[in-house]
PDB file of C-alpha atoms in Angstrom:
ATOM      1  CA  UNK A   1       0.000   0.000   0.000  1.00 78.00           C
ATOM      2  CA  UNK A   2       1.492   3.758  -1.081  1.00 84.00           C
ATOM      3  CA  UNK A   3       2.148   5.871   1.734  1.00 85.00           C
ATOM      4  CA  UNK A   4      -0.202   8.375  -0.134  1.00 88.00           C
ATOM      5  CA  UNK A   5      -3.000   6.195  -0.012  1.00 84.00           C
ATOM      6  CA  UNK A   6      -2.437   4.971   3.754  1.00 81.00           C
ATOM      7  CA  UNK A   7      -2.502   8.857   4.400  1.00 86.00           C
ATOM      8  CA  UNK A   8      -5.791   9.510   2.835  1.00 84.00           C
ATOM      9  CA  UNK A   9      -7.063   6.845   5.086  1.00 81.00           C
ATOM     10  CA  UNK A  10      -5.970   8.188   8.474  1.00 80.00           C
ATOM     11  CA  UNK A  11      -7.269  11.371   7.478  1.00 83.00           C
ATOM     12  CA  UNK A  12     -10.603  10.093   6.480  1.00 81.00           C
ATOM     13  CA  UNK A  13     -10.360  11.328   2.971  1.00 85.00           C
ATOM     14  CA  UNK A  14     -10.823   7.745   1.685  1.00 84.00           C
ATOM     15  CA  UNK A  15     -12.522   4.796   2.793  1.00 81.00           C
ATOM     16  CA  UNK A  16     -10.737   1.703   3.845  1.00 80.00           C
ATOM     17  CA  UNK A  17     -11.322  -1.126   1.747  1.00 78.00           C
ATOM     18  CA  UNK A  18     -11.640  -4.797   2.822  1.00 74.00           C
ATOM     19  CA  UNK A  19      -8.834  -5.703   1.138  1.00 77.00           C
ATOM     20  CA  UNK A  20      -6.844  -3.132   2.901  1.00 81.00           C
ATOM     21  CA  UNK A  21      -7.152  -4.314   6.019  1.00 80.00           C
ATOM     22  CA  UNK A  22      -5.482  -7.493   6.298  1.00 80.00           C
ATOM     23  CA  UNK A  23      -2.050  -6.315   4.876  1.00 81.00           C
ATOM     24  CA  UNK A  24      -2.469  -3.454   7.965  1.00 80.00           C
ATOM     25  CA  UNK A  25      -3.749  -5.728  10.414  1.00 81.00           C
ATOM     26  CA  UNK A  26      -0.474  -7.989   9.138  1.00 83.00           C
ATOM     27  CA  UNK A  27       1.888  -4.740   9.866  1.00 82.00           C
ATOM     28  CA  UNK A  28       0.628  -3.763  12.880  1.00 80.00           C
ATOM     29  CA  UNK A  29       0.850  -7.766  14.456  1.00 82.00           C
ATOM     30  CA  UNK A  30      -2.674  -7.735  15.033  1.00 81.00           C
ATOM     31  CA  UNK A  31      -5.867 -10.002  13.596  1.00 78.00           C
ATOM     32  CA  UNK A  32      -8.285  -8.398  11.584  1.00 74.00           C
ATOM     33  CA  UNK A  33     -11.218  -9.233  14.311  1.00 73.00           C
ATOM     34  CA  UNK A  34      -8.907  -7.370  16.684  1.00 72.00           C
ATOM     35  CA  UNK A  35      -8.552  -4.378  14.006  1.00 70.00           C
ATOM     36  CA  UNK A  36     -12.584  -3.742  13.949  1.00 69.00           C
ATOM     37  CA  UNK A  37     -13.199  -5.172  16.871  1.00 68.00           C
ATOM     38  CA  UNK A  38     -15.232  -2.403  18.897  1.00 61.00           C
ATOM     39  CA  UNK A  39     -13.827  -1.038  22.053  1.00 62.00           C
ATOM     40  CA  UNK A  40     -16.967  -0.093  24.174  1.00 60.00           C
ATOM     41  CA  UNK A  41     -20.890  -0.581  24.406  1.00 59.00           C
ATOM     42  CA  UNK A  42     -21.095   2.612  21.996  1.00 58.00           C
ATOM     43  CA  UNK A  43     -21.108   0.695  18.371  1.00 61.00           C
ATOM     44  CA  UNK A  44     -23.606  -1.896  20.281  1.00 69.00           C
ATOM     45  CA  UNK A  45     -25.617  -0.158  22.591  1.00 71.00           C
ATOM     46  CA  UNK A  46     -28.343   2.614  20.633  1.00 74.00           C
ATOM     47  CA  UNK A  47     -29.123   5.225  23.186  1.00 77.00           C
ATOM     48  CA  UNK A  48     -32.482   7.486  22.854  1.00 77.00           C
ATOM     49  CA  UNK A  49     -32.018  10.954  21.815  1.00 81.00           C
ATOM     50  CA  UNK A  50     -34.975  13.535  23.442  1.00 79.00           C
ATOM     51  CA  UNK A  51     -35.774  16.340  21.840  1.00 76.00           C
ATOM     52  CA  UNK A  52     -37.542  17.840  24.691  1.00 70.00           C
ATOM     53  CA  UNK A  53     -39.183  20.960  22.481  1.00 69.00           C
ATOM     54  CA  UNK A  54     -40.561  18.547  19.919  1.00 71.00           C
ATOM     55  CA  UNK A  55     -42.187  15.810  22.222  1.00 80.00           C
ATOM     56  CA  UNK A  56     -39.678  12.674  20.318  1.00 86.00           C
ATOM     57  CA  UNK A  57     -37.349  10.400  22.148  1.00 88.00           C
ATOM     58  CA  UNK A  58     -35.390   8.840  18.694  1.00 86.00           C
ATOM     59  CA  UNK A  59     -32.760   6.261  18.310  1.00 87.00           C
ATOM     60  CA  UNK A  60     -30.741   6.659  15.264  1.00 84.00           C
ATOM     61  CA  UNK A  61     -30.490   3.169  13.566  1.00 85.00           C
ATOM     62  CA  UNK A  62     -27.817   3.829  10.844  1.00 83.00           C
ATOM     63  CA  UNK A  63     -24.280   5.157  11.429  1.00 76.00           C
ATOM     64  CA  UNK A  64     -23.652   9.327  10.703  1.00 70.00           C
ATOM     65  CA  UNK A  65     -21.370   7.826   7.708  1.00 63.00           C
ATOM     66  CA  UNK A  66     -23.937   5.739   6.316  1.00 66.00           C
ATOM     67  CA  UNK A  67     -22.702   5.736   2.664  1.00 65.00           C
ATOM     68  CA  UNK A  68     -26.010   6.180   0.516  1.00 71.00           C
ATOM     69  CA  UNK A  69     -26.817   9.141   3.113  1.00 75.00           C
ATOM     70  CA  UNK A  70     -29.882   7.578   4.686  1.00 83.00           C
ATOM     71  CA  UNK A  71     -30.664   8.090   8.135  1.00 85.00           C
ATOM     72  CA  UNK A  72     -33.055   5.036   9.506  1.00 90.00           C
ATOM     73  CA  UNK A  73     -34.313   6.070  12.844  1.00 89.00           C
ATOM     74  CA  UNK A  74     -37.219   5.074  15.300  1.00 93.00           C
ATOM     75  CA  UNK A  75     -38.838   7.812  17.150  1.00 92.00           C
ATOM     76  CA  UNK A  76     -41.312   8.313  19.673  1.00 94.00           C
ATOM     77  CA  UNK A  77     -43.662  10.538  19.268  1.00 93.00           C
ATOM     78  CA  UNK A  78     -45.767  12.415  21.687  1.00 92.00           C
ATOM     79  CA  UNK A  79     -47.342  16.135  21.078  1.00 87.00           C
ATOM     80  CA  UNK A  80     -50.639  15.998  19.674  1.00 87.00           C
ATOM     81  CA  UNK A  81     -49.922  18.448  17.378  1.00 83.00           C
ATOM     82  CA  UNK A  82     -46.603  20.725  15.324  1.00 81.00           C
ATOM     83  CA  UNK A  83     -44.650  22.778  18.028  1.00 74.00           C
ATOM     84  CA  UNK A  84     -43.816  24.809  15.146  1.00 73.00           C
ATOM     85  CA  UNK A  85     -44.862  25.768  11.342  1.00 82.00           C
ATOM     86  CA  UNK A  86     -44.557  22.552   9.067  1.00 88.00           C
ATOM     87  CA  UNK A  87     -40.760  22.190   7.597  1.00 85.00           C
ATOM     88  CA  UNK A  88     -40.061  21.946   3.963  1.00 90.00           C
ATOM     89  CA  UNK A  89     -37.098  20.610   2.401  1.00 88.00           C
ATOM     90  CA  UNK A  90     -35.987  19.059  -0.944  1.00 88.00           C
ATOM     91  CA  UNK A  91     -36.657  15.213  -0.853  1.00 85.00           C
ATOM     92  CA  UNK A  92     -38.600  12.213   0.639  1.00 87.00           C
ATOM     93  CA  UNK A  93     -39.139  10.858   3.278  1.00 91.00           C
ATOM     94  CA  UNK A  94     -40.899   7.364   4.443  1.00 94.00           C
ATOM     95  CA  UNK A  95     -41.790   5.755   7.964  1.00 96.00           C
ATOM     96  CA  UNK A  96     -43.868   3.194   8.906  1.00 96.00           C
ATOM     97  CA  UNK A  97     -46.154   2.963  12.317  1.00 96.00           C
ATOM     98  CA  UNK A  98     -45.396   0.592  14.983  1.00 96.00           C
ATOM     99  CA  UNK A  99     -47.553   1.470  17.707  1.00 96.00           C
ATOM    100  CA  UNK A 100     -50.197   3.780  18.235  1.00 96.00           C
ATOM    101  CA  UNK A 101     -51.502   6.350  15.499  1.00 97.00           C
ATOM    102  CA  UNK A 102     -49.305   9.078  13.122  1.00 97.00           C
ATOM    103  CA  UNK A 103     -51.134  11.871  11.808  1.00 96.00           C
ATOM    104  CA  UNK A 104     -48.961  13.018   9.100  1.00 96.00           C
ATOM    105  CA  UNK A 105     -48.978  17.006   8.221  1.00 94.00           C
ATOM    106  CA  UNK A 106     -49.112  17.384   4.492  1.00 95.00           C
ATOM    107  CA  UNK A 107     -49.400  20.614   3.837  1.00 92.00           C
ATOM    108  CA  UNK A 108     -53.961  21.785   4.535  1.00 93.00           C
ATOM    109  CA  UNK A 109     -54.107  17.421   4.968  1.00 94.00           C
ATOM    110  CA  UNK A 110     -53.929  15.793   7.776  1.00 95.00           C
ATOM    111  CA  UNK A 111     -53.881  11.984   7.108  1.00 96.00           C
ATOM    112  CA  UNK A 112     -53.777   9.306  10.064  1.00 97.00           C
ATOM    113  CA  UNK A 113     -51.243   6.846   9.454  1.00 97.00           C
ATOM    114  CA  UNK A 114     -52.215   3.808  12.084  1.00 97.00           C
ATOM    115  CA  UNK A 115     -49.807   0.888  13.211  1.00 96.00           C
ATOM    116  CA  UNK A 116     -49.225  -1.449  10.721  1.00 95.00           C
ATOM    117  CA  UNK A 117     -49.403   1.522   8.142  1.00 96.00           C
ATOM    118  CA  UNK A 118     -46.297   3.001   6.010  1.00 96.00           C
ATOM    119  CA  UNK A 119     -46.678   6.480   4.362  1.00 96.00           C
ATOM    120  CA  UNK A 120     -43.997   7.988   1.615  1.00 94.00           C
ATOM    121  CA  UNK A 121     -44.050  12.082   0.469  1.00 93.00           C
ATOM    122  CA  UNK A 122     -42.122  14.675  -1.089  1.00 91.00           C
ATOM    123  CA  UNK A 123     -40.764  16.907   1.851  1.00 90.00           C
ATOM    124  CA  UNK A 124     -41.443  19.792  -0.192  1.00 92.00           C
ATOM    125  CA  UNK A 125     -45.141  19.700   0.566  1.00 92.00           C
ATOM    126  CA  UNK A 126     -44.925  21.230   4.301  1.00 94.00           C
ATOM    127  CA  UNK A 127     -44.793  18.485   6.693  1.00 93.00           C
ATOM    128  CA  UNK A 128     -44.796  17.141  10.250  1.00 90.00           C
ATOM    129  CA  UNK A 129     -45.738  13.799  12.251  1.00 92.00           C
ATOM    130  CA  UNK A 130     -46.778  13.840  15.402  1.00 93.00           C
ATOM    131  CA  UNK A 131     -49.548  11.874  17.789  1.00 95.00           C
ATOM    132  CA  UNK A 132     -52.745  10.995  17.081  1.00 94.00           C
ATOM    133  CA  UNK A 133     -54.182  10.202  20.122  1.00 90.00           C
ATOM    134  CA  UNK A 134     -51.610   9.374  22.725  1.00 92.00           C
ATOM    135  CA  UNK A 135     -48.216   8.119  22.204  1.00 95.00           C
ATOM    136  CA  UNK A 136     -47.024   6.856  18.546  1.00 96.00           C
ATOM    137  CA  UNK A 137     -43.693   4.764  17.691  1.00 97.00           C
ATOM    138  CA  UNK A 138     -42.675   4.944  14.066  1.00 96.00           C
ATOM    139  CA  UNK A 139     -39.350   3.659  11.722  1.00 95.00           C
ATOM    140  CA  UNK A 140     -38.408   6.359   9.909  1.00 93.00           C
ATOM    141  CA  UNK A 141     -36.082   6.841   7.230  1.00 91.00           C
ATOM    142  CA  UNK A 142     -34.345  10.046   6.035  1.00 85.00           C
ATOM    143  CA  UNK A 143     -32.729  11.282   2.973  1.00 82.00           C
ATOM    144  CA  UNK A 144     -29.811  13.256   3.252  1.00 80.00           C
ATOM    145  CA  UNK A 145     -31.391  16.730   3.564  1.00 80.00           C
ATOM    146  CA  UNK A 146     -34.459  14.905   6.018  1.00 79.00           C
ATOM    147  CA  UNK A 147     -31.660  13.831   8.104  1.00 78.00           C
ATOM    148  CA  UNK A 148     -30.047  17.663   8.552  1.00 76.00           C
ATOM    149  CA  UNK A 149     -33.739  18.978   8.828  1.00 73.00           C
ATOM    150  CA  UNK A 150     -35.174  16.368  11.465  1.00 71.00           C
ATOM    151  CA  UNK A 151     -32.270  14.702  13.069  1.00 70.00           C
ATOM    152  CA  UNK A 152     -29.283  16.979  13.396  1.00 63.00           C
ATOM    153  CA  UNK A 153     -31.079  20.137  14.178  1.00 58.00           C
ATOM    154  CA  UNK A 154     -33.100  18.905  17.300  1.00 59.00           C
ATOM    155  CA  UNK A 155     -32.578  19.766  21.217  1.00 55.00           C
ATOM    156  CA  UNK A 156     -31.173  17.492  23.175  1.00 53.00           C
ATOM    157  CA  UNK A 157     -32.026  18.800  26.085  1.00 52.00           C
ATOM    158  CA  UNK A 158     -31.629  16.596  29.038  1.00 52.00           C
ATOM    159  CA  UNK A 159     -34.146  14.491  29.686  1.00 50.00           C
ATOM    160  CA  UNK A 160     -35.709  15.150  33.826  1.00 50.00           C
ATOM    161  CA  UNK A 161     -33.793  13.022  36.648  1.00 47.00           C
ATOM    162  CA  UNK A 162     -36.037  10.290  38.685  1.00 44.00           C
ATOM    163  CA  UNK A 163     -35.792  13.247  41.790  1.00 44.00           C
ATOM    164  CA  UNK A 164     -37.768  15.886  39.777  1.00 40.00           C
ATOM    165  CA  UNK A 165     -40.784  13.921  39.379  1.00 39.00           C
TER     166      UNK A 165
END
């Protein structure tokens, strides 16, 4: 392997192939299981994300470098109705309703979506999902731009201790 191309690597610039990783495993005197082996819980253990101002608890499902750009997530949904005006941005989005009721925001519509039920839309139509009538649990997944709009642009604020309630 060129040094060039080992640099690009450590510096993220280029993704490690398969068939890179055995001649470095072989250099550094280590197995391949021990190169990707994880070190903690973190790549194992999903951990829920609450976006207190929104009313969802979500756990992402797919890595931040997912290479197609999707973002798979399942979210918990719990305000009755948008905290805010409905969000537009170029692209789709799809989710499907595990528990409870959706009632998707589609611009003047307001469809229910119940469990069982998958809906698909252009996010340019204004949009929002929240809960029909008490708590829903839905597998979403995100384009690229859905991700940025939804995901990375939520508050994490901490969710209350056991003492506060």
């Amino acid at each position: 392997m060129s040094p060039s191309t080992l640099s690009r690597i450590e510096t993220g610039q280029r993704r490690i192939s398969l068939d890179q990783l055995l001649p470095i495993a072989r250099a550094l005197g280590s197995s391949l299981d021990q190169l990707v082996e994880p070190v903690d819980d973190n790549d194992v253990v999903i951990r829920p994300r609450h976006d207190r101002g929104h009313g969802v608890v979500s756990w992402m499902l797919t890595r931040e470098d997912e290479p197609h750009g999707l973002a798979v997530a399942k979210m918990r949904v719990t305000t009755p109705r948008p905290n805010r005006e409905l969000g537009v941005h170029p692209g789709h989005e799809w989710f499907t309703v595990l528990s409870g009721t959706a009632r998707l925001h589609l611009g003047e519509r307001v469809i229910l979506v119940e469990a069982g039920q998958a809906a698909q839309f252009s996010t340019m139509s204004p949009h929002a999902i929240t809960a029909a009538d008490g708590p829903v649990e839905i597998i979403v997944i995100f384009d690229r731009d859905g991700r940025r709009a939804h995901l990375d642009a939520i508050d994490l604020t901490e969710p209350p201790s056991a003492e506060s309630h």
